Structures are given as C-alpha cells and as structure tokens.
Amino acid sequence: MTHRIAVCPGSFDPVTLGHLDLVRRASALADEVVVAVGTGYGKNALLTPAQRRDLFADAVAHLPGVRVQLMSGLLIDLCREVGATAVIKGIRGGADYDHEQPMALMNRHLAGIETVFLPADASVVHISSTMVRDVARYGGPIGDLVPPGVEEAVRAALAARTTTRREQP
Ligand code: PNS
C-alpha cells in the first residue's frame, strides 16, 4: 500500500486554531503530514523561525504522524526531500484562492506536485495570523484564536518590538 506524505506550508506567524484544524484534517487524509514553516521569503515576521516552528510543534504534539520543520527554498524541493506527493492548504475564501492558485499551478508545473485545497471550517474561517497579530498589537484578547502558549509568545515579541521601534509623534 502506498504511504502518502503531504506537506502543509505557511508562514505561521503565529500558528492559529485555523492552522491546527487544517493539519488535523490533513492528517486524516495522509499517512504523514509535514508542516513546513517558511522563512526568508521577504516577510517581516513577528516571531523568529524557531519560535514559529516550536509553537506549531507543541500544538500538534498529540497528532501522530505530524511533524514540523523549517523551509527556506522551493516548496517542491522540500516535497522531494521528505517524499511528499501533495501539498494541502486551507482556503477561507476567494482571496485565499486567488493567492494560492498560481502557486499550486507552478508547483504542479515544476514537479507534478498536486495541491489539495480544504475549505476552512466555519468555526475558524475568520481567523488569520495577520488579524491575530493586529488584535494583539492593540491590546485585544487572542487566547481563544491560538493554541496554548502562543498568546504569551506573541505578547512578548510585540513588547520587545515596541521598546525598540517606538513611532515618533
Ligand atoms: O500563505 P503564506 O503564509 O503566504 O505562504 C508562505 C509560503 C512559505 C507557503 C509560500 O511563500 C511558499 O510556498 N514559498 C515557497 C517558495 C516557492 O516554492 N515558490 C515557487 C512556487 S510558488
């Protein structure tokens, strides 16, 4: 029987309950899931790559067959390295599809890697890492949007940032 490995890529700055739901559902479709935490793609991340990886790893520790690693090159190279035949991505709506569709087609063009889009569950469709960072930045509660431990890491990173780069009046 074929052993199917899928990759779930993203920035995960920070991991949210939406990502967790996606990976849980992906792990029901594949024998192994590799979460690929993208680093160095020009995004100015709040959390360090190691923090993003470790917070995700803590959140999926209870899921058998799921592991988390950093990615800094082409997604298709990581797929080859780990033996994955598919990418699984969550889609919240049309904007996500517009963003993901060209990447999916390019990955198929380059290496025959198929992308499977899973519609976000209604319970988490409003959650994005960008919104989580924004809500936290202005002092709002994010504890029920992210896995345990993430809120503290986000608050600490934001506090460190505010002390180094305070906006001039
Ligand atoms: O959805 P995100 O968080 O913006 O995605 C970030 C990430 C890392 C998943 C995306 O930038 C990516 O897949 N980068 C890998 C670079 C690559 O393979 N590019 C060529 C084909 S798209």
PDB file of C-alpha atoms and ligand atoms in Angstrom:
ATOM      1  CA  MET A   1       0.000   0.000   0.000  1.00  0.00           C
ATOM      2  CA  THR A   2       1.245   3.494  -0.801  1.00  0.00           C
ATOM      3  CA  HIS A   3       2.476   5.567   2.101  1.00  0.00           C
ATOM      4  CA  ARG A   4       1.196   9.064   1.391  1.00  0.00           C
ATOM      5  CA  ILE A   5       3.053  12.097   2.696  1.00  0.00           C
ATOM      6  CA  ALA A   6       1.579  15.602   2.423  1.00  0.00           C
ATOM      7  CA  VAL A   7       3.100  18.995   3.183  1.00  0.00           C
ATOM      8  CA  CYS A   8       1.204  21.869   4.801  1.00  0.00           C
ATOM      9  CA  PRO A   9       3.237  25.029   4.099  1.00  0.00           C
ATOM     10  CA  GLY A  10       2.803  28.520   5.511  1.00  0.00           C
ATOM     11  CA  SER A  11       4.367  31.366   7.439  1.00  0.00           C
ATOM     12  CA  PHE A  12       2.554  30.553  10.693  1.00  0.00           C
ATOM     13  CA  ASP A  13       3.349  33.900  12.315  1.00  0.00           C
ATOM     14  CA  PRO A  14       1.807  32.720  14.630  1.00  0.00           C
ATOM     15  CA  VAL A  15       0.103  29.326  14.321  1.00  0.00           C
ATOM     16  CA  THR A  16      -3.664  29.715  14.861  1.00  0.00           C
ATOM     17  CA  LEU A  17      -6.582  27.403  15.623  1.00  0.00           C
ATOM     18  CA  GLY A  18      -7.341  27.607  11.886  1.00  0.00           C
ATOM     19  CA  HIS A  19      -3.952  26.080  11.027  1.00  0.00           C
ATOM     20  CA  LEU A  20      -4.419  23.458  13.703  1.00  0.00           C
ATOM     21  CA  ASP A  21      -7.826  22.456  12.317  1.00  0.00           C
ATOM     22  CA  LEU A  22      -6.350  22.212   8.818  1.00  0.00           C
ATOM     23  CA  VAL A  23      -3.459  19.995   9.913  1.00  0.00           C
ATOM     24  CA  ARG A  24      -5.794  17.777  11.927  1.00  0.00           C
ATOM     25  CA  ARG A  25      -7.958  17.280   8.839  1.00  0.00           C
ATOM     26  CA  ALA A  26      -4.895  16.824   6.585  1.00  0.00           C
ATOM     27  CA  SER A  27      -3.596  14.109   8.895  1.00  0.00           C
ATOM     28  CA  ALA A  28      -6.812  12.162   8.274  1.00  0.00           C
ATOM     29  CA  LEU A  29      -6.110  12.251   4.508  1.00  0.00           C
ATOM     30  CA  ALA A  30      -2.386  11.385   4.511  1.00  0.00           C
ATOM     31  CA  ASP A  31      -0.253   8.855   6.394  1.00  0.00           C
ATOM     32  CA  GLU A  32       2.230  11.583   7.325  1.00  0.00           C
ATOM     33  CA  VAL A  33       1.965  15.372   7.367  1.00  0.00           C
ATOM     34  CA  VAL A  34       4.984  17.650   7.296  1.00  0.00           C
ATOM     35  CA  VAL A  35       4.235  21.219   8.350  1.00  0.00           C
ATOM     36  CA  ALA A  36       6.702  23.485   6.505  1.00  0.00           C
ATOM     37  CA  VAL A  37       7.350  26.788   8.257  1.00  0.00           C
ATOM     38  CA  GLY A  38       8.503  29.229   5.592  1.00  0.00           C
ATOM     39  CA  THR A  39      11.402  31.517   6.450  1.00  0.00           C
ATOM     40  CA  GLY A  40      13.173  34.209   4.473  1.00  0.00           C
ATOM     41  CA  TYR A  41      10.528  34.895   1.811  1.00  0.00           C
ATOM     42  CA  GLY A  42      10.696  38.623   2.335  1.00  0.00           C
ATOM     43  CA  LYS A  43       8.029  38.821   5.018  1.00  0.00           C
ATOM     44  CA  ASN A  44       8.967  40.763   8.129  1.00  0.00           C
ATOM     45  CA  ALA A  45       7.829  38.199  10.673  1.00  0.00           C
ATOM     46  CA  LEU A  46       6.946  38.989  14.270  1.00  0.00           C
ATOM     47  CA  LEU A  47       8.168  35.655  15.647  1.00  0.00           C
ATOM     48  CA  THR A  48      11.521  34.051  14.845  1.00  0.00           C
ATOM     49  CA  PRO A  49      11.552  30.956  12.605  1.00  0.00           C
ATOM     50  CA  ALA A  50      12.464  28.763  15.589  1.00  0.00           C
ATOM     51  CA  GLN A  51       9.578  30.180  17.658  1.00  0.00           C
ATOM     52  CA  ARG A  52       7.106  29.630  14.813  1.00  0.00           C
ATOM     53  CA  ARG A  53       8.338  26.046  14.388  1.00  0.00           C
ATOM     54  CA  ASP A  54       8.365  25.222  18.103  1.00  0.00           C
ATOM     55  CA  LEU A  55       4.916  26.707  18.800  1.00  0.00           C
ATOM     56  CA  PHE A  56       3.464  24.681  15.921  1.00  0.00           C
ATOM     57  CA  ALA A  57       5.272  21.528  17.087  1.00  0.00           C
ATOM     58  CA  ASP A  58       3.801  21.948  20.595  1.00  0.00           C
ATOM     59  CA  ALA A  59       0.320  22.402  19.118  1.00  0.00           C
ATOM     60  CA  VAL A  60       0.483  19.158  17.089  1.00  0.00           C
ATOM     61  CA  ALA A  61       2.383  17.023  19.597  1.00  0.00           C
ATOM     62  CA  HIS A  62      -0.809  14.994  20.195  1.00  0.00           C
ATOM     63  CA  LEU A  63      -1.286  14.211  16.477  1.00  0.00           C
ATOM     64  CA  PRO A  64       0.507  11.033  15.364  1.00  0.00           C
ATOM     65  CA  GLY A  65       2.287  11.281  12.006  1.00  0.00           C
ATOM     66  CA  VAL A  66       2.610  15.075  12.048  1.00  0.00           C
ATOM     67  CA  ARG A  67       5.994  16.823  12.222  1.00  0.00           C
ATOM     68  CA  VAL A  68       7.128  20.379  11.752  1.00  0.00           C
ATOM     69  CA  GLN A  69      10.234  21.695  10.018  1.00  0.00           C
ATOM     70  CA  LEU A  70      11.614  24.932   8.613  1.00  0.00           C
ATOM     71  CA  MET A  71      11.632  25.675   4.868  1.00  0.00           C
ATOM     72  CA  SER A  72      13.689  28.321   3.114  1.00  0.00           C
ATOM     73  CA  GLY A  73      13.873  27.231  -0.537  1.00  0.00           C
ATOM     74  CA  LEU A  74      11.385  25.973  -3.073  1.00  0.00           C
ATOM     75  CA  LEU A  75       8.396  24.081  -1.705  1.00  0.00           C
ATOM     76  CA  ILE A  76       8.861  21.401  -4.374  1.00  0.00           C
ATOM     77  CA  ASP A  77      12.417  20.759  -3.125  1.00  0.00           C
ATOM     78  CA  LEU A  78      11.103  20.187   0.385  1.00  0.00           C
ATOM     79  CA  CYS A  79       8.412  17.890  -1.033  1.00  0.00           C
ATOM     80  CA  ARG A  80      11.113  15.850  -2.787  1.00  0.00           C
ATOM     81  CA  GLU A  81      13.304  15.799   0.328  1.00  0.00           C
ATOM     82  CA  VAL A  82      10.541  14.386   2.523  1.00  0.00           C
ATOM     83  CA  GLY A  83       8.931  12.223  -0.201  1.00  0.00           C
ATOM     84  CA  ALA A  84       5.650  14.154  -0.316  1.00  0.00           C
ATOM     85  CA  THR A  85       3.328  13.845  -3.290  1.00  0.00           C
ATOM     86  CA  ALA A  86       0.841  16.532  -2.332  1.00  0.00           C
ATOM     87  CA  VAL A  87       0.500  19.912  -0.694  1.00  0.00           C
ATOM     88  CA  ILE A  88      -2.575  20.544   1.462  1.00  0.00           C
ATOM     89  CA  LYS A  89      -3.708  24.134   2.046  1.00  0.00           C
ATOM     90  CA  GLY A  90      -6.662  25.722   3.769  1.00  0.00           C
ATOM     91  CA  ILE A  91      -8.845  28.157   1.860  1.00  0.00           C
ATOM     92  CA  ARG A  92     -11.005  30.671   3.713  1.00  0.00           C
ATOM     93  CA  GLY A  93     -12.487  32.361   0.655  1.00  0.00           C
ATOM     94  CA  GLY A  94     -11.859  33.849  -2.774  1.00  0.00           C
ATOM     95  CA  ALA A  95      -8.883  35.968  -1.745  1.00  0.00           C
ATOM     96  CA  ASP A  96      -7.066  32.882  -0.447  1.00  0.00           C
ATOM     97  CA  TYR A  97      -7.863  31.029  -3.652  1.00  0.00           C
ATOM     98  CA  ASP A  98      -6.523  33.892  -5.799  1.00  0.00           C
ATOM     99  CA  HIS A  99      -3.298  33.887  -3.751  1.00  0.00           C
ATOM    100  CA  GLU A 100      -2.875  30.111  -3.770  1.00  0.00           C
ATOM    101  CA  GLN A 101      -3.960  29.126  -7.268  1.00  0.00           C
ATOM    102  CA  PRO A 102      -0.851  30.409  -9.139  1.00  0.00           C
ATOM    103  CA  MET A 103       1.460  28.784  -6.566  1.00  0.00           C
ATOM    104  CA  ALA A 104      -0.424  25.497  -6.877  1.00  0.00           C
ATOM    105  CA  LEU A 105      -0.190  25.572 -10.676  1.00  0.00           C
ATOM    106  CA  MET A 106       3.511  26.482 -10.548  1.00  0.00           C
ATOM    107  CA  ASN A 107       4.280  23.621  -8.169  1.00  0.00           C
ATOM    108  CA  ARG A 108       2.454  21.207 -10.481  1.00  0.00           C
ATOM    109  CA  HIS A 109       4.274  22.640 -13.490  1.00  0.00           C
ATOM    110  CA  LEU A 110       7.687  22.387 -11.809  1.00  0.00           C
ATOM    111  CA  ALA A 111       7.395  18.972 -10.200  1.00  0.00           C
ATOM    112  CA  GLY A 112       3.963  17.435 -10.704  1.00  0.00           C
ATOM    113  CA  ILE A 113       3.114  18.166  -7.080  1.00  0.00           C
ATOM    114  CA  GLU A 114      -0.664  18.474  -6.649  1.00  0.00           C
ATOM    115  CA  THR A 115      -2.234  20.904  -4.178  1.00  0.00           C
ATOM    116  CA  VAL A 116      -5.391  19.943  -2.332  1.00  0.00           C
ATOM    117  CA  PHE A 117      -7.475  22.853  -1.045  1.00  0.00           C
ATOM    118  CA  LEU A 118      -9.553  22.233   2.054  1.00  0.00           C
ATOM    119  CA  PRO A 119     -12.293  24.755   2.831  1.00  0.00           C
ATOM    120  CA  ALA A 120     -11.752  26.293   6.266  1.00  0.00           C
ATOM    121  CA  ASP A 121     -14.201  25.122   8.889  1.00  0.00           C
ATOM    122  CA  ALA A 122     -16.867  27.708   9.754  1.00  0.00           C
ATOM    123  CA  SER A 123     -15.650  27.784  13.363  1.00  0.00           C
ATOM    124  CA  VAL A 124     -12.220  29.145  12.331  1.00  0.00           C
ATOM    125  CA  VAL A 125     -12.831  30.837   8.966  1.00  0.00           C
ATOM    126  CA  HIS A 126     -12.453  34.324  10.492  1.00  0.00           C
ATOM    127  CA  ILE A 127      -9.003  33.611  11.935  1.00  0.00           C
ATOM    128  CA  SER A 128      -5.776  34.686  10.229  1.00  0.00           C
ATOM    129  CA  SER A 129      -2.280  35.230  11.597  1.00  0.00           C
ATOM    130  CA  THR A 130      -2.435  38.841  10.371  1.00  0.00           C
ATOM    131  CA  MET A 131      -5.621  39.524  12.362  1.00  0.00           C
ATOM    132  CA  VAL A 132      -4.256  37.746  15.408  1.00  0.00           C
ATOM    133  CA  ARG A 133      -1.157  39.979  15.354  1.00  0.00           C
ATOM    134  CA  ASP A 134      -3.318  43.075  14.837  1.00  0.00           C
ATOM    135  CA  VAL A 135      -5.739  42.269  17.647  1.00  0.00           C
ATOM    136  CA  ALA A 136      -2.812  41.561  19.986  1.00  0.00           C
ATOM    137  CA  ARG A 137      -0.944  44.706  18.903  1.00  0.00           C
ATOM    138  CA  TYR A 138      -3.822  46.889  20.070  1.00  0.00           C
ATOM    139  CA  GLY A 139      -4.327  45.002  23.316  1.00  0.00           C
ATOM    140  CA  GLY A 140      -7.233  42.732  22.334  1.00  0.00           C
ATOM    141  CA  PRO A 141      -7.700  39.126  23.501  1.00  0.00           C
ATOM    142  CA  ILE A 142      -6.288  36.379  21.248  1.00  0.00           C
ATOM    143  CA  GLY A 143      -6.281  33.454  23.692  1.00  0.00           C
ATOM    144  CA  ASP A 144      -9.239  31.725  22.034  1.00  0.00           C
ATOM    145  CA  LEU A 145      -7.815  32.150  18.498  1.00  0.00           C
ATOM    146  CA  VAL A 146      -4.486  30.372  19.026  1.00  0.00           C
ATOM    147  CA  PRO A 147      -3.169  27.178  20.677  1.00  0.00           C
ATOM    148  CA  PRO A 148      -1.904  27.328  24.301  1.00  0.00           C
ATOM    149  CA  GLY A 149       1.375  29.208  24.776  1.00  0.00           C
ATOM    150  CA  VAL A 150       1.069  31.234  21.578  1.00  0.00           C
ATOM    151  CA  GLU A 151      -0.543  34.306  23.153  1.00  0.00           C
ATOM    152  CA  GLU A 152       2.349  34.698  25.597  1.00  0.00           C
ATOM    153  CA  ALA A 153       4.945  34.414  22.798  1.00  0.00           C
ATOM    154  CA  VAL A 154       3.106  36.964  20.641  1.00  0.00           C
ATOM    155  CA  ARG A 155       2.755  39.419  23.534  1.00  0.00           C
ATOM    156  CA  ALA A 156       6.447  39.084  24.440  1.00  0.00           C
ATOM    157  CA  ALA A 157       7.515  39.622  20.813  1.00  0.00           C
ATOM    158  CA  LEU A 158       5.253  42.670  20.500  1.00  0.00           C
ATOM    159  CA  ALA A 159       6.589  44.144  23.749  1.00  0.00           C
ATOM    160  CA  ALA A 160      10.184  43.659  22.568  1.00  0.00           C
ATOM    161  CA  ARG A 161       9.304  45.341  19.294  1.00  0.00           C
ATOM    162  CA  THR A 162       7.592  48.350  20.898  1.00  0.00           C
ATOM    163  CA  THR A 163      10.587  49.104  23.068  1.00  0.00           C
ATOM    164  CA  THR A 164      12.964  49.058  20.098  1.00  0.00           C
ATOM    165  CA  ARG A 165      10.841  50.869  17.471  1.00  0.00           C
ATOM    166  CA  ARG A 166       8.517  53.401  19.051  1.00  0.00           C
ATOM    167  CA  GLU A 167       6.860  55.593  16.430  1.00  0.00           C
ATOM    168  CA  GLN A 168       7.846  59.253  16.597  1.00  0.00           C
ATOM    169  CA  PRO A 169       4.994  61.731  17.221  1.00  0.00           C
TER     170      PRO A 169
HETATM  171  O1  PNS B   1       0.286  31.512   2.704  1.00  0.00           O
HETATM  172  P1  PNS B   1       1.609  32.126   3.057  1.00  0.00           P
HETATM  173  O2  PNS B   1       1.857  32.137   4.531  1.00  0.00           O
HETATM  174  O3  PNS B   1       1.769  33.490   2.436  1.00  0.00           O
HETATM  175  O4  PNS B   1       2.671  31.147   2.351  1.00  0.00           O
HETATM  176  C1  PNS B   1       4.020  31.263   2.564  1.00  0.00           C
HETATM  177  C2  PNS B   1       4.739  30.086   1.874  1.00  0.00           C
HETATM  178  C3  PNS B   1       6.038  29.877   2.600  1.00  0.00           C
HETATM  179  C4  PNS B   1       3.887  28.857   1.987  1.00  0.00           C
HETATM  180  C5  PNS B   1       4.936  30.392   0.378  1.00  0.00           C
HETATM  181  O5  PNS B   1       5.583  31.609   0.247  1.00  0.00           O
HETATM  182  C6  PNS B   1       5.745  29.309  -0.318  1.00  0.00           C
HETATM  183  O6  PNS B   1       5.233  28.261  -0.625  1.00  0.00           O
HETATM  184  N1  PNS B   1       7.046  29.569  -0.547  1.00  0.00           N
HETATM  185  C7  PNS B   1       7.948  28.624  -1.172  1.00  0.00           C
HETATM  186  C8  PNS B   1       8.651  29.234  -2.374  1.00  0.00           C
HETATM  187  C9  PNS B   1       8.289  28.539  -3.652  1.00  0.00           C
HETATM  188  O7  PNS B   1       8.295  27.322  -3.741  1.00  0.00           O
HETATM  189  N2  PNS B   1       7.962  29.332  -4.698  1.00  0.00           N
HETATM  190  C10 PNS B   1       7.684  28.863  -6.052  1.00  0.00           C
HETATM  191  C11 PNS B   1       6.339  28.251  -6.251  1.00  0.00           C
HETATM  192  S1  PNS B   1       5.031  29.130  -5.584  1.00  0.00           S
END
